Structures are given as C-alpha cells and as structure tokens.
Amino acid sequence: MTGTAFSSYIAIGDSFTEGVGDELPDGRVRGWADFVALGMAAASPAPFRYANLAVRGRKLGPIVAEQVEPAIAQHPDLVSLNGGGNDIMRPRVSIEGVAKTLVEAADRVVASGSHMLLLSGANPSRHLPLGGVIRRRGEELAVAVREMLPRDGITFVDNWADEGLEDIRYWSEDRLHLGPLGHARVASNVLTAFGVPVPVEWGVEEVAAAPPGERTRRTADYYRRHVLPWIGRRLTGRSSGDGRAAKIAELTVVDPETLRPL
C-alpha cells in the first residue's frame, strides 16, 4: 500500500512520536510523525487529516491502554505505533513481553480496518551513560519484533537498524531524544517505505552525505541538566508526561503550504 492511498493518519506512542527534541520557537514540539503527515498531505490529491495522541514518558502498557482505542475510534486509514523505549530503560523488563504487546496492539489496529505502521526507534546508546545495556536490550527487542513479522496489514520501518541515525548530529542536547535532523530522517524512512516523495526542503540527503559529527563529551553540566533530573523522576515515580495531554487529539486537516517543516 502506498502513502497516497491514505487520507488520514493517527500517531500513538511516547516522546519519540510526540516529537520531543524537535522544539519549535513557540514551545511546541514537532517530530517525525508531523513530518510524515506533512509529506503525505503534500502527496495527497485530497485533504489529509492527522492526529497525534503520543505522550512523553509513557511505557508501552499505558500507551496501549490509553491511546489505541481512541485512535481506532476515529477510523483513520493509517495508525503508527512505537513504544517500549521507556520499558527497556527500567531495571527489569521482559523483552519478549514488550515485543508481544507491540505486535498484539498492531493486530488490533489491523482488525479494526486501519493499516498499521509499526516502527522501531533510533539507537541512542552510543551517546548515553550505560549505553551498552541499552544497546543490548534494544537489539534484543528489535530481533524479537522482526521474528514476528511480516504480517498482513502491517508496514514495519526499522529505524534501529539505520546506523546512520546514530550520528551525534541527529540527536538533541540530552542525547536521548532525536533533534530536528533526526526526526526528519525518520520521517524520510517512513515516507520511503510507503513510496511517498521526501520533500527536498528537509535536506535529508544533504545531511546524510555530509561528514559525521564529532562525538561529544559527557560533562558535569550534561549530567546536571539531563541525567540527574531523569534519575530523580525514576526514584520518585514521576514521569515527564505527568499531566500532559495529546498534542493533536482529533483528526485535523493538514495544510502543507502553511506548515512547512524546517
């Protein structure tokens, strides 16, 4: 199925899908799902509608419990799901359980009549403290999901296998979330999977052809600004998404002329 066959799209997930790391001057976040919606709107001969139910900090269980049914209820042509990134960063996690939950949620979406875009997140482990643990768990999850695919009605985009995305240029200041260039590249991976042209204004090919960025050092300031607050939330049971609602709760028409990314 091609992207131009869709006239509506709902994204569900956590900070990766909400767009954290790609902050706009007015304080809103954009992200790869917004880019995908813009790309599909530009390629669509008819009005294209988009919603984004993702909320940062969510583990996979709450994503499925809180977002799948509200997405299905709007009867979109396409639903995307990414999740499990917050789960694999916890001290204990069942990789097999996360993979099974992902695919079962995808099957529910397909059974409702929507096409499912299941996608893995990019690999941040090269730049993070305890990155080796995250890389090992991420690889295990990627393998577990791949072993359950392909399936009818599901398109899988494997960003974890995109080694180019590990380049520091694609990551935000906290090195856990993608920056604008990283979100644009993920969107490019998705649009390409659906046969939709990637807008040249995004500069994805130009960035990919440039020399890689230099690996940055983890300074005391980095730990103070990014690592310690994350640890504090884990110790107190808080989440960066506490009190937050979906940024686009209902399907809304996308105007690619007035919402130019980058």
Tab-separated table of C-alpha atoms in Angstrom:
chain	number	residue	atom	x	y	z
A	1	MET	CA	0.000	0.000	0.000
A	2	THR	CA	1.281	3.493	-0.845
A	3	GLY	CA	1.041	6.571	1.325
A	4	THR	CA	-1.165	8.325	-1.237
A	5	ALA	CA	-3.809	5.657	-0.575
A	6	PHE	CA	-4.269	7.166	2.902
A	7	SER	CA	-6.343	10.237	3.679
A	8	SER	CA	-5.988	10.142	7.484
A	9	TYR	CA	-3.251	9.194	9.957
A	10	ILE	CA	-3.048	8.908	13.760
A	11	ALA	CA	0.255	8.530	15.608
A	12	ILE	CA	0.442	6.884	19.042
A	13	GLY	CA	3.425	6.374	21.336
A	14	ASP	CA	5.772	8.184	23.708
A	15	SER	CA	8.239	11.098	23.448
A	16	PHE	CA	9.738	9.744	20.208
A	17	THR	CA	6.375	10.084	18.455
A	18	GLU	CA	5.276	13.226	20.306
A	19	GLY	CA	8.393	14.887	18.879
A	20	VAL	CA	10.474	15.705	21.967
A	21	GLY	CA	13.852	17.057	20.889
A	22	ASP	CA	12.383	18.933	17.937
A	23	GLU	CA	11.173	22.011	19.787
A	24	LEU	CA	9.738	24.956	17.853
A	25	PRO	CA	10.285	28.620	18.853
A	26	ASP	CA	6.768	28.844	20.313
A	27	GLY	CA	7.448	25.921	22.687
A	28	ARG	CA	5.525	23.268	20.755
A	29	VAL	CA	7.250	20.072	19.638
A	30	ARG	CA	7.114	18.831	16.046
A	31	GLY	CA	8.819	15.480	15.356
A	32	TRP	CA	8.881	12.770	12.719
A	33	ALA	CA	5.138	11.986	12.806
A	34	ASP	CA	4.340	15.623	12.000
A	35	PHE	CA	6.842	15.438	9.136
A	36	VAL	CA	5.172	12.255	7.844
A	37	ALA	CA	1.773	13.943	7.943
A	38	LEU	CA	3.158	16.922	6.015
A	39	GLY	CA	4.789	14.669	3.429
A	40	MET	CA	1.634	12.638	2.920
A	41	ALA	CA	-0.503	15.775	2.756
A	42	ALA	CA	1.775	17.204	0.066
A	43	ALA	CA	1.454	13.983	-1.972
A	44	SER	CA	-2.288	13.555	-1.470
A	45	PRO	CA	-4.770	14.818	-4.092
A	46	ALA	CA	-7.423	15.131	-1.361
A	47	PRO	CA	-7.435	16.782	2.096
A	48	PHE	CA	-5.260	14.831	4.530
A	49	ARG	CA	-6.131	14.609	8.225
A	50	TYR	CA	-3.745	13.916	11.110
A	51	ALA	CA	-3.808	13.415	14.894
A	52	ASN	CA	-1.029	12.701	17.383
A	53	LEU	CA	-2.009	11.028	20.673
A	54	ALA	CA	1.551	10.313	21.874
A	55	VAL	CA	2.583	11.446	25.366
A	56	ARG	CA	6.193	11.608	26.545
A	57	GLY	CA	7.372	9.286	29.310
A	58	ARG	CA	4.773	6.598	28.649
A	59	LYS	CA	5.706	2.942	28.966
A	60	LEU	CA	4.192	0.555	26.456
A	61	GLY	CA	1.365	-0.681	28.708
A	62	PRO	CA	-0.137	2.797	29.220
A	63	ILE	CA	0.363	3.636	25.537
A	64	VAL	CA	-1.747	0.641	24.536
A	65	ALA	CA	-4.291	1.155	27.319
A	66	GLU	CA	-4.744	4.896	26.776
A	67	GLN	CA	-4.156	5.506	23.076
A	68	VAL	CA	-5.089	2.501	20.919
A	69	GLU	CA	-8.863	2.634	21.384
A	70	PRO	CA	-9.131	6.460	20.992
A	71	ALA	CA	-7.156	6.092	17.756
A	72	ILE	CA	-9.286	3.231	16.430
A	73	ALA	CA	-12.488	5.111	17.327
A	74	GLN	CA	-11.615	7.832	14.800
A	75	HIS	CA	-11.346	5.261	11.965
A	76	PRO	CA	-8.095	6.518	10.409
A	77	ASP	CA	-6.651	4.920	7.282
A	78	LEU	CA	-3.235	4.650	8.962
A	79	VAL	CA	-2.086	4.278	12.584
A	80	SER	CA	1.550	4.312	13.702
A	81	LEU	CA	2.897	2.782	16.896
A	82	ASN	CA	6.291	2.972	18.515
A	83	GLY	CA	6.810	2.005	22.139
A	84	GLY	CA	8.996	0.080	24.541
A	85	GLY	CA	11.857	2.563	24.701
A	86	ASN	CA	10.956	3.615	28.232
A	87	ASP	CA	10.446	-0.019	29.237
A	88	ILE	CA	13.948	-1.167	28.225
A	89	MET	CA	15.481	1.625	30.327
A	90	ARG	CA	13.952	0.257	33.530
A	91	PRO	CA	15.957	-2.103	35.797
A	92	ARG	CA	13.702	-5.066	34.984
A	93	VAL	CA	11.918	-5.690	31.713
A	94	SER	CA	10.595	-8.647	29.728
A	95	ILE	CA	11.829	-8.045	26.190
A	96	GLU	CA	9.620	-10.861	24.913
A	97	GLY	CA	6.630	-9.313	26.687
A	98	VAL	CA	7.259	-5.887	25.144
A	99	ALA	CA	7.560	-7.366	21.647
A	100	LYS	CA	4.397	-9.422	22.102
A	101	THR	CA	2.448	-6.373	23.334
A	102	LEU	CA	3.601	-4.319	20.358
A	103	VAL	CA	2.514	-6.885	17.798
A	104	GLU	CA	-0.770	-7.657	19.569
A	105	ALA	CA	-1.608	-3.932	19.549
A	106	ALA	CA	-0.725	-3.797	15.855
A	107	ASP	CA	-3.037	-6.745	15.184
A	108	ARG	CA	-5.875	-4.914	16.999
A	109	VAL	CA	-5.405	-1.895	14.761
A	110	VAL	CA	-5.389	-4.025	11.607
A	111	ALA	CA	-8.514	-5.893	12.762
A	112	SER	CA	-10.289	-2.520	13.116
A	113	GLY	CA	-9.708	-1.793	9.431
A	114	SER	CA	-6.722	0.580	9.628
A	115	HIS	CA	-3.296	-0.044	8.150
A	116	MET	CA	-0.571	-0.313	10.799
A	117	LEU	CA	2.804	1.402	10.709
A	118	LEU	CA	4.965	-0.299	13.320
A	119	LEU	CA	8.373	1.275	13.714
A	120	SER	CA	11.400	0.973	15.942
A	121	GLY	CA	13.097	3.972	17.491
A	122	ALA	CA	16.594	5.164	16.635
A	123	ASN	CA	19.535	3.831	18.638
A	124	PRO	CA	20.869	6.420	21.162
A	125	SER	CA	23.227	4.069	23.003
A	126	ARG	CA	26.472	5.421	21.536
A	127	HIS	CA	25.974	8.726	23.369
A	128	LEU	CA	24.442	7.682	26.713
A	129	PRO	CA	25.726	6.563	30.118
A	130	LEU	CA	25.206	2.784	30.403
A	131	GLY	CA	24.774	2.782	26.644
A	132	GLY	CA	25.929	-0.828	26.389
A	133	VAL	CA	22.923	-2.037	28.378
A	134	ILE	CA	20.519	-0.019	26.241
A	135	ARG	CA	22.139	-1.288	23.023
A	136	ARG	CA	21.877	-4.924	24.140
A	137	ARG	CA	18.237	-4.611	25.173
A	138	GLY	CA	17.356	-2.618	22.085
A	139	GLU	CA	18.919	-5.249	19.855
A	140	GLU	CA	17.012	-7.990	21.684
A	141	LEU	CA	13.736	-6.117	21.223
A	142	ALA	CA	14.424	-5.444	17.550
A	143	VAL	CA	15.155	-9.124	16.929
A	144	ALA	CA	12.041	-10.229	18.852
A	145	VAL	CA	9.796	-7.923	16.795
A	146	ARG	CA	11.405	-8.863	13.467
A	147	GLU	CA	10.817	-12.543	14.209
A	148	MET	CA	7.038	-11.907	14.395
A	149	LEU	CA	6.943	-10.078	11.047
A	150	PRO	CA	5.897	-9.696	8.261
A	151	ARG	CA	2.168	-9.711	8.930
A	152	ASP	CA	-0.756	-8.685	6.748
A	153	GLY	CA	-1.744	-5.054	7.139
A	154	ILE	CA	1.490	-4.050	8.910
A	155	THR	CA	4.334	-1.969	7.477
A	156	PHE	CA	7.496	-2.149	9.613
A	157	VAL	CA	10.137	0.604	9.484
A	158	ASP	CA	13.301	-0.462	11.284
A	159	ASN	CA	14.981	2.743	12.444
A	160	TRP	CA	17.046	0.814	14.998
A	161	ALA	CA	18.885	-0.791	12.057
A	162	ASP	CA	19.614	2.630	10.492
A	163	GLU	CA	23.232	3.020	11.627
A	164	GLY	CA	23.435	6.493	10.107
A	165	LEU	CA	20.933	7.704	12.718
A	166	GLU	CA	23.495	7.029	15.454
A	167	ASP	CA	25.491	10.085	14.289
A	168	ILE	CA	25.506	12.772	17.003
A	169	ARG	CA	24.198	15.354	14.503
A	170	TYR	CA	20.797	13.660	14.609
A	171	TRP	CA	20.404	13.896	18.396
A	172	SER	CA	19.206	16.633	20.713
A	173	GLU	CA	21.103	18.122	23.642
A	174	ASP	CA	20.021	15.372	26.020
A	175	ARG	CA	21.281	12.674	23.572
A	176	LEU	CA	18.289	10.520	24.435
A	177	HIS	CA	15.851	12.182	22.030
A	178	LEU	CA	16.340	12.918	18.357
A	179	GLY	CA	16.840	16.507	17.252
A	180	PRO	CA	15.169	18.105	14.196
A	181	LEU	CA	17.548	16.446	11.710
A	182	GLY	CA	16.949	13.033	13.294
A	183	HIS	CA	13.184	13.411	13.221
A	184	ALA	CA	13.358	14.450	9.557
A	185	ARG	CA	15.432	11.348	8.735
A	186	VAL	CA	12.969	9.021	10.494
A	187	ALA	CA	10.140	10.651	8.549
A	188	SER	CA	12.143	10.092	5.379
A	189	ASN	CA	12.474	6.391	6.255
A	190	VAL	CA	8.696	6.161	6.740
A	191	LEU	CA	7.724	8.054	3.592
A	192	THR	CA	10.180	5.997	1.547
A	193	ALA	CA	8.634	2.783	2.877
A	194	PHE	CA	5.270	3.964	1.533
A	195	GLY	CA	6.625	5.234	-1.775
A	196	VAL	CA	5.910	8.880	-0.943
A	197	PRO	CA	8.401	11.545	-2.142
A	198	VAL	CA	10.515	13.120	0.600
A	199	PRO	CA	10.349	16.936	0.314
A	200	VAL	CA	13.743	18.283	-0.750
A	201	GLU	CA	13.296	21.211	1.673
A	202	TRP	CA	14.046	18.827	4.534
A	203	GLY	CA	17.629	18.355	3.318
A	204	VAL	CA	17.719	14.706	4.432
A	205	GLU	CA	20.004	13.508	1.625
A	206	GLU	CA	22.291	16.531	2.011
A	207	VAL	CA	22.740	15.913	5.749
A	208	ALA	CA	23.330	12.184	5.221
A	209	ALA	CA	26.061	12.918	2.644
A	210	ALA	CA	27.933	15.346	4.946
A	211	PRO	CA	30.820	14.181	7.178
A	212	PRO	CA	29.704	12.682	10.511
A	213	GLY	CA	29.708	14.850	13.604
A	214	GLU	CA	32.365	14.604	16.287
A	215	ARG	CA	31.478	12.629	19.367
A	216	THR	CA	30.852	14.984	22.276
A	217	ARG	CA	31.990	14.529	25.874
A	218	ARG	CA	29.574	13.965	28.742
A	219	THR	CA	30.386	16.892	31.028
A	220	ALA	CA	29.290	17.660	34.568
A	221	ASP	CA	26.814	20.144	33.096
A	222	TYR	CA	25.307	17.408	30.928
A	223	TYR	CA	24.757	15.163	33.974
A	224	ARG	CA	23.294	18.053	35.987
A	225	ARG	CA	20.870	19.173	33.279
A	226	HIS	CA	19.768	15.845	31.815
A	227	VAL	CA	20.818	12.730	33.730
A	228	LEU	CA	20.087	13.758	37.338
A	229	PRO	CA	16.529	15.015	36.618
A	230	TRP	CA	15.783	11.713	34.848
A	231	ILE	CA	17.089	9.738	37.840
A	232	GLY	CA	15.065	11.934	40.188
A	233	ARG	CA	11.840	11.164	38.326
A	234	ARG	CA	12.576	7.430	38.412
A	235	LEU	CA	13.222	7.486	42.170
A	236	THR	CA	10.032	9.410	42.933
A	237	GLY	CA	7.774	7.570	40.483
A	238	ARG	CA	7.166	10.659	38.388
A	239	SER	CA	7.120	10.927	34.586
A	240	SER	CA	7.944	13.756	32.194
A	241	GLY	CA	4.458	13.203	30.775
A	242	ASP	CA	2.537	13.619	34.036
A	243	GLY	CA	-0.379	15.971	33.471
A	244	ARG	CA	0.189	16.189	29.715
A	245	ALA	CA	-2.489	15.554	27.112
A	246	ALA	CA	-2.216	14.594	23.451
A	247	LYS	CA	-0.979	17.499	21.353
A	248	ILE	CA	-3.477	16.820	18.499
A	249	ALA	CA	-6.286	14.723	19.963
A	250	GLU	CA	-8.655	14.753	16.969
A	251	LEU	CA	-8.052	14.243	13.266
A	252	THR	CA	-7.263	17.674	11.811
A	253	VAL	CA	-6.712	18.728	8.199
A	254	VAL	CA	-3.017	19.329	7.409
A	255	ASP	CA	-2.103	22.256	5.147
A	256	PRO	CA	1.333	21.503	3.681
A	257	GLU	CA	1.622	25.052	2.316
A	258	THR	CA	1.317	26.781	5.678
A	259	LEU	CA	3.030	24.156	7.847
A	260	ARG	CA	6.354	23.902	6.088
A	261	PRO	CA	8.855	21.956	8.235
A	262	LEU	CA	12.429	23.184	8.566
